[in-house]
Structures are given as C-alpha cells and as structure tokens.
C-alpha cells in the first residue's frame, strides 16, 4: 500500500502463476484467444522460438556493476536520449534485446550491433557503472516479466538507482482543466520511498497511472 500518491509500489503480479492456476480461472473464450496468440508467436525461425526474449551482452562480466540505469521506453523517450544524451562519443553499445511479437520483429543475428535492433544498452565510457537503455519496440504484456527478469538478472542490484523515461498522449492525462490549455510537452514524476533525492518535476496527480513496461 502506498504511503502517498505518486509512490511506486509493487503490486501483486500474475507473471509467476503456474499454468494449472491460470487454467482454473480462464474461460473457454480466454483459452481460445491464448491458443491463437501462441500459434502466431511460436512460429519457428531457425532453432530459436520467436516468443523467447534474448538479452545479448558484448561484455564478459557475469554480473554488470551498475550504479545508475536509465531506461527510455517508447519512440519519443528513445529519441530524447538520442538527441540530448547519446549524441556524443562518450557512450558505447554493450548489449541488445532480441524479441518477437505481433508488433515487433527484431533480427535473429547474435551480433551485438545497433543494426536491426529496437532495444539497445549503452555504457558511459568515463564511468562504466552508468548504463542507458533505449527500448523503442513494443514489449507484449506476457513478455514484460521475462524482459525484466533477463535484463535486471544481469546486473548487481545493490545501490542501483533506476530511472524510467516514458511518454503518453496529452489526451490520456486526467485533469480538471481542459487539456487544450495545457502547455505540452510537460513532465511529471513517480518515485519509490527509497528515492531520497529531490524530484526534478511535480509528482503525477491522481487518478493518473503508468501502464505497460514502465509500470512493470
């Protein structure tokens, strides 16, 4: 339970439920929809099942030492990183995510290169503990837990500060005033109770929420 509005809390998740428990709660219509989605996802491309998410790193470390991890999710947030942060020679590509779903098909190559990838990891050359991630691809709802598990499973989490950048349409912003009068774009924040530093912008007001991969 949140101690104040705008705090990020861990909500109960169905991501780890076993198939038997899911089957007890599914209706026949749900099962039919799930089967059709699985048929599309499980098409073979070589020996790799397309539904599986692969995280490929160029570095040899078993566990990346990371103090700050900035993740830009969505095309607008990824473009912001490209324009204002990555537009220099201070960063190097150290990893990619390969995935496939109804809206995104990445290359099947195993090379860690910027080409044919929609999710890239960068490391600051002057401080290798600072990592960035540009995720401009769509991560399906049933792939989000796997994405988080594999990405954060490669990092040391002690002392790690994670910053998520994402965008949403102004029309989705809930406010008592007309959205036509809002000066856009504007910035709002959510934070956990562990974050003790000063927030750089106002907190997101009720009843607005964050969805999809940024929420996960």
Coordinates of C-alpha atoms in Angstrom, one line a residue:
X1 CA 0.0 0.0 0.0
X2 CA 1.3 3.4 -0.9
X3 CA 2.1 5.9 1.8
X4 CA 1.4 8.8 -0.5
X5 CA 0.0 9.2 -4.0
X6 CA 2.8 9.1 -6.6
X7 CA 4.8 6.5 -4.8
X8 CA 5.7 3.4 -6.9
X9 CA 4.7 0.2 -5.1
X10 CA 5.0 -3.4 -6.1
X11 CA 1.5 -4.7 -7.0
X12 CA 0.6 -8.4 -7.0
X13 CA 1.5 -10.0 -10.3
X14 CA 0.2 -13.0 -12.2
X15 CA 3.5 -13.3 -14.0
X16 CA 4.7 -16.2 -11.8
X17 CA 1.5 -18.2 -11.6
X18 CA 1.7 -21.8 -12.9
X19 CA -0.4 -23.0 -15.8
X20 CA -2.8 -25.0 -13.6
X21 CA -3.9 -22.0 -11.6
X22 CA -4.3 -20.0 -14.8
X23 CA -6.4 -22.7 -16.4
X24 CA -8.8 -22.7 -13.4
X25 CA -9.6 -19.0 -13.9
X26 CA -9.7 -19.0 -17.7
X27 CA -13.0 -19.1 -19.6
X28 CA -13.2 -21.1 -22.9
X29 CA -13.0 -17.8 -24.8
X30 CA -9.8 -16.8 -23.0
X31 CA -8.2 -20.2 -23.8
X32 CA -9.1 -19.9 -27.4
X33 CA -7.6 -16.4 -27.7
X34 CA -4.5 -17.5 -25.9
X35 CA -4.1 -20.5 -28.2
X36 CA -4.3 -18.3 -31.3
X37 CA -1.7 -15.9 -29.9
X38 CA 0.6 -18.8 -29.0
X39 CA 0.3 -20.2 -32.6
X40 CA 1.4 -16.9 -34.0
X41 CA 4.2 -16.5 -31.5
X42 CA 5.7 -20.0 -31.7
X43 CA 6.5 -19.9 -35.4
X44 CA 10.0 -21.3 -35.9
X45 CA 12.8 -19.2 -37.2
X46 CA 15.8 -21.4 -37.3
X47 CA 16.1 -23.1 -33.9
X48 CA 15.0 -20.1 -31.8
X49 CA 11.5 -19.8 -30.7
X50 CA 10.4 -16.3 -31.6
X51 CA 8.5 -15.7 -28.4
X52 CA 11.6 -16.0 -26.2
X53 CA 13.4 -12.8 -25.3
X54 CA 17.1 -12.9 -25.7
X55 CA 19.5 -10.4 -24.0
X56 CA 22.9 -10.4 -25.6
X57 CA 25.9 -8.6 -24.0
X58 CA 29.3 -7.8 -25.5
X59 CA 31.0 -7.7 -22.1
X60 CA 32.2 -10.8 -20.4
X61 CA 31.2 -10.0 -16.9
X62 CA 28.8 -12.4 -15.3
X63 CA 27.1 -9.6 -13.4
X64 CA 27.3 -6.0 -14.5
X65 CA 28.3 -3.5 -11.8
X66 CA 25.8 -0.7 -12.2
X67 CA 25.1 2.4 -10.1
X68 CA 22.6 4.2 -12.4
X69 CA 20.4 2.7 -15.0
X70 CA 18.3 5.0 -17.2
X71 CA 15.7 3.3 -19.4
X72 CA 13.9 5.1 -22.2
X73 CA 10.7 3.2 -23.2
X74 CA 8.9 4.2 -26.4
X75 CA 10.0 6.0 -29.5
X76 CA 9.6 9.5 -28.1
X77 CA 11.7 8.7 -25.0
X78 CA 14.3 6.9 -27.0
X79 CA 14.5 9.8 -29.4
X80 CA 15.0 12.2 -26.4
X81 CA 18.0 10.1 -25.3
X82 CA 19.5 10.1 -28.8
X83 CA 19.1 13.9 -29.2
X84 CA 20.3 15.1 -25.8
X85 CA 22.4 12.4 -24.2
X86 CA 23.7 9.9 -26.7
X87 CA 24.7 12.5 -29.3
X88 CA 28.4 12.2 -28.4
X89 CA 31.3 9.7 -28.4
X90 CA 31.0 9.2 -24.7
X91 CA 28.9 6.0 -25.0
X92 CA 29.5 2.5 -26.3
X93 CA 26.9 -0.2 -27.2
X94 CA 27.3 -3.2 -24.9
X95 CA 24.1 -5.1 -25.4
X96 CA 20.8 -5.7 -27.3
X97 CA 17.4 -7.4 -26.7
X98 CA 16.0 -9.7 -29.3
X99 CA 12.3 -10.3 -29.3
X100 CA 9.3 -11.1 -31.5
X101 CA 5.6 -10.4 -31.0
X102 CA 2.6 -9.1 -33.0
X103 CA 4.1 -5.6 -33.4
X104 CA 7.8 -6.1 -33.3
X105 CA 10.3 -8.4 -35.1
X106 CA 13.9 -8.0 -34.3
X107 CA 16.8 -9.6 -36.3
X108 CA 17.8 -13.1 -35.5
X109 CA 21.5 -12.3 -35.6
X110 CA 23.6 -12.9 -32.5
X111 CA 25.9 -9.9 -33.0
X112 CA 25.7 -7.1 -30.5
X113 CA 25.3 -4.3 -33.1
X114 CA 22.9 -1.3 -33.3
X115 CA 21.5 -2.5 -36.6
X116 CA 18.2 -4.4 -36.7
X117 CA 17.6 -3.9 -33.0
X118 CA 14.9 -1.9 -31.2
X119 CA 16.4 -2.2 -27.7
X120 CA 20.0 -1.2 -27.1
X121 CA 22.1 -0.9 -24.0
X122 CA 24.9 1.7 -23.7
X123 CA 27.7 2.2 -21.2
X124 CA 29.3 5.5 -20.3
X125 CA 33.0 5.2 -21.2
X126 CA 34.2 7.6 -18.5
X127 CA 32.1 5.8 -15.8
X128 CA 31.2 2.1 -16.8
X129 CA 28.7 1.9 -13.9
X130 CA 26.3 4.2 -15.7
X131 CA 24.1 2.3 -18.2
X132 CA 21.4 3.5 -20.6
X133 CA 18.7 1.5 -22.4
X134 CA 16.8 2.6 -25.5
X135 CA 13.7 0.5 -25.8
X136 CA 11.7 1.7 -28.8
X137 CA 10.0 -1.6 -29.5
X138 CA 6.7 -2.9 -28.2
X139 CA 7.0 -5.4 -25.4
X140 CA 3.9 -7.5 -25.1
X141 CA 2.1 -7.9 -21.8
X142 CA 3.1 -11.5 -21.4
X143 CA 6.7 -10.7 -22.3
X144 CA 7.3 -7.9 -19.7
X145 CA 8.2 -10.1 -16.8
X146 CA 10.7 -12.1 -18.9
X147 CA 12.2 -8.7 -20.2
X148 CA 12.6 -7.5 -16.6
X149 CA 13.9 -10.8 -15.3
X150 CA 16.6 -11.2 -18.0
X151 CA 17.7 -7.5 -18.1
X152 CA 17.9 -7.0 -14.3
X153 CA 19.2 -10.5 -13.8
X154 CA 22.4 -9.4 -15.4
X155 CA 23.0 -6.6 -13.0
X156 CA 24.1 -6.2 -9.4
X157 CA 21.2 -4.5 -7.7
X158 CA 22.9 -3.3 -4.5
X159 CA 23.0 0.5 -4.6
X160 CA 21.3 0.6 -8.0
X161 CA 19.2 3.7 -9.0
X162 CA 16.8 3.1 -11.9
X163 CA 15.2 6.0 -13.8
X164 CA 12.4 5.3 -16.3
X165 CA 11.5 7.7 -19.1
X166 CA 8.3 7.2 -21.0
X167 CA 5.6 9.3 -22.7
X168 CA 1.8 9.2 -23.2
X169 CA -0.7 11.3 -25.2
X170 CA -1.9 14.5 -23.6
X171 CA -5.4 13.3 -24.3
X172 CA -4.9 10.5 -21.7
X173 CA -3.8 12.9 -19.0
X174 CA -6.6 13.3 -16.4
X175 CA -7.1 16.8 -15.0
X176 CA -9.9 19.1 -14.1
X177 CA -8.8 21.7 -16.6
X178 CA -9.1 21.4 -20.3
X179 CA -6.2 19.6 -21.9
X180 CA -6.4 22.1 -24.8
X181 CA -5.0 24.8 -22.5
X182 CA -2.1 22.7 -21.2
X183 CA 1.4 23.6 -22.4
X184 CA 2.8 20.4 -23.8
X185 CA 5.0 18.6 -23.5
X186 CA 5.2 18.6 -19.7
X187 CA 6.9 16.4 -17.2
X188 CA 5.6 14.5 -14.2
X189 CA 7.2 12.0 -11.9
X190 CA 6.6 8.9 -9.8
X191 CA 9.1 7.7 -7.2
X192 CA 9.6 5.0 -4.7
X193 CA 10.0 5.7 -1.0
X194 CA 13.7 4.7 -1.3
X195 CA 14.4 7.6 -3.6
X196 CA 15.5 10.4 -1.2
X197 CA 16.9 12.9 -3.7
X198 CA 14.9 15.9 -4.8
X199 CA 12.5 15.2 -7.7
X200 CA 13.1 17.4 -10.7
X201 CA 9.5 18.0 -11.6
X202 CA 6.0 17.8 -9.9
X203 CA 4.6 14.4 -9.0
X204 CA 1.9 12.8 -11.1
X205 CA -1.6 13.7 -9.7
X206 CA -4.5 11.4 -9.1
X207 CA -6.0 9.5 -10.8
X208 CA -3.3 9.2 -13.4
X209 CA -1.3 5.9 -13.6
X210 CA 1.5 4.4 -15.6
X211 CA 0.9 1.3 -17.7
X212 CA 2.7 -1.5 -19.5
X213 CA 6.5 -1.9 -19.4
X214 CA 7.2 1.4 -17.5
X215 CA 4.8 0.3 -14.8
X216 CA 6.4 -3.2 -14.6

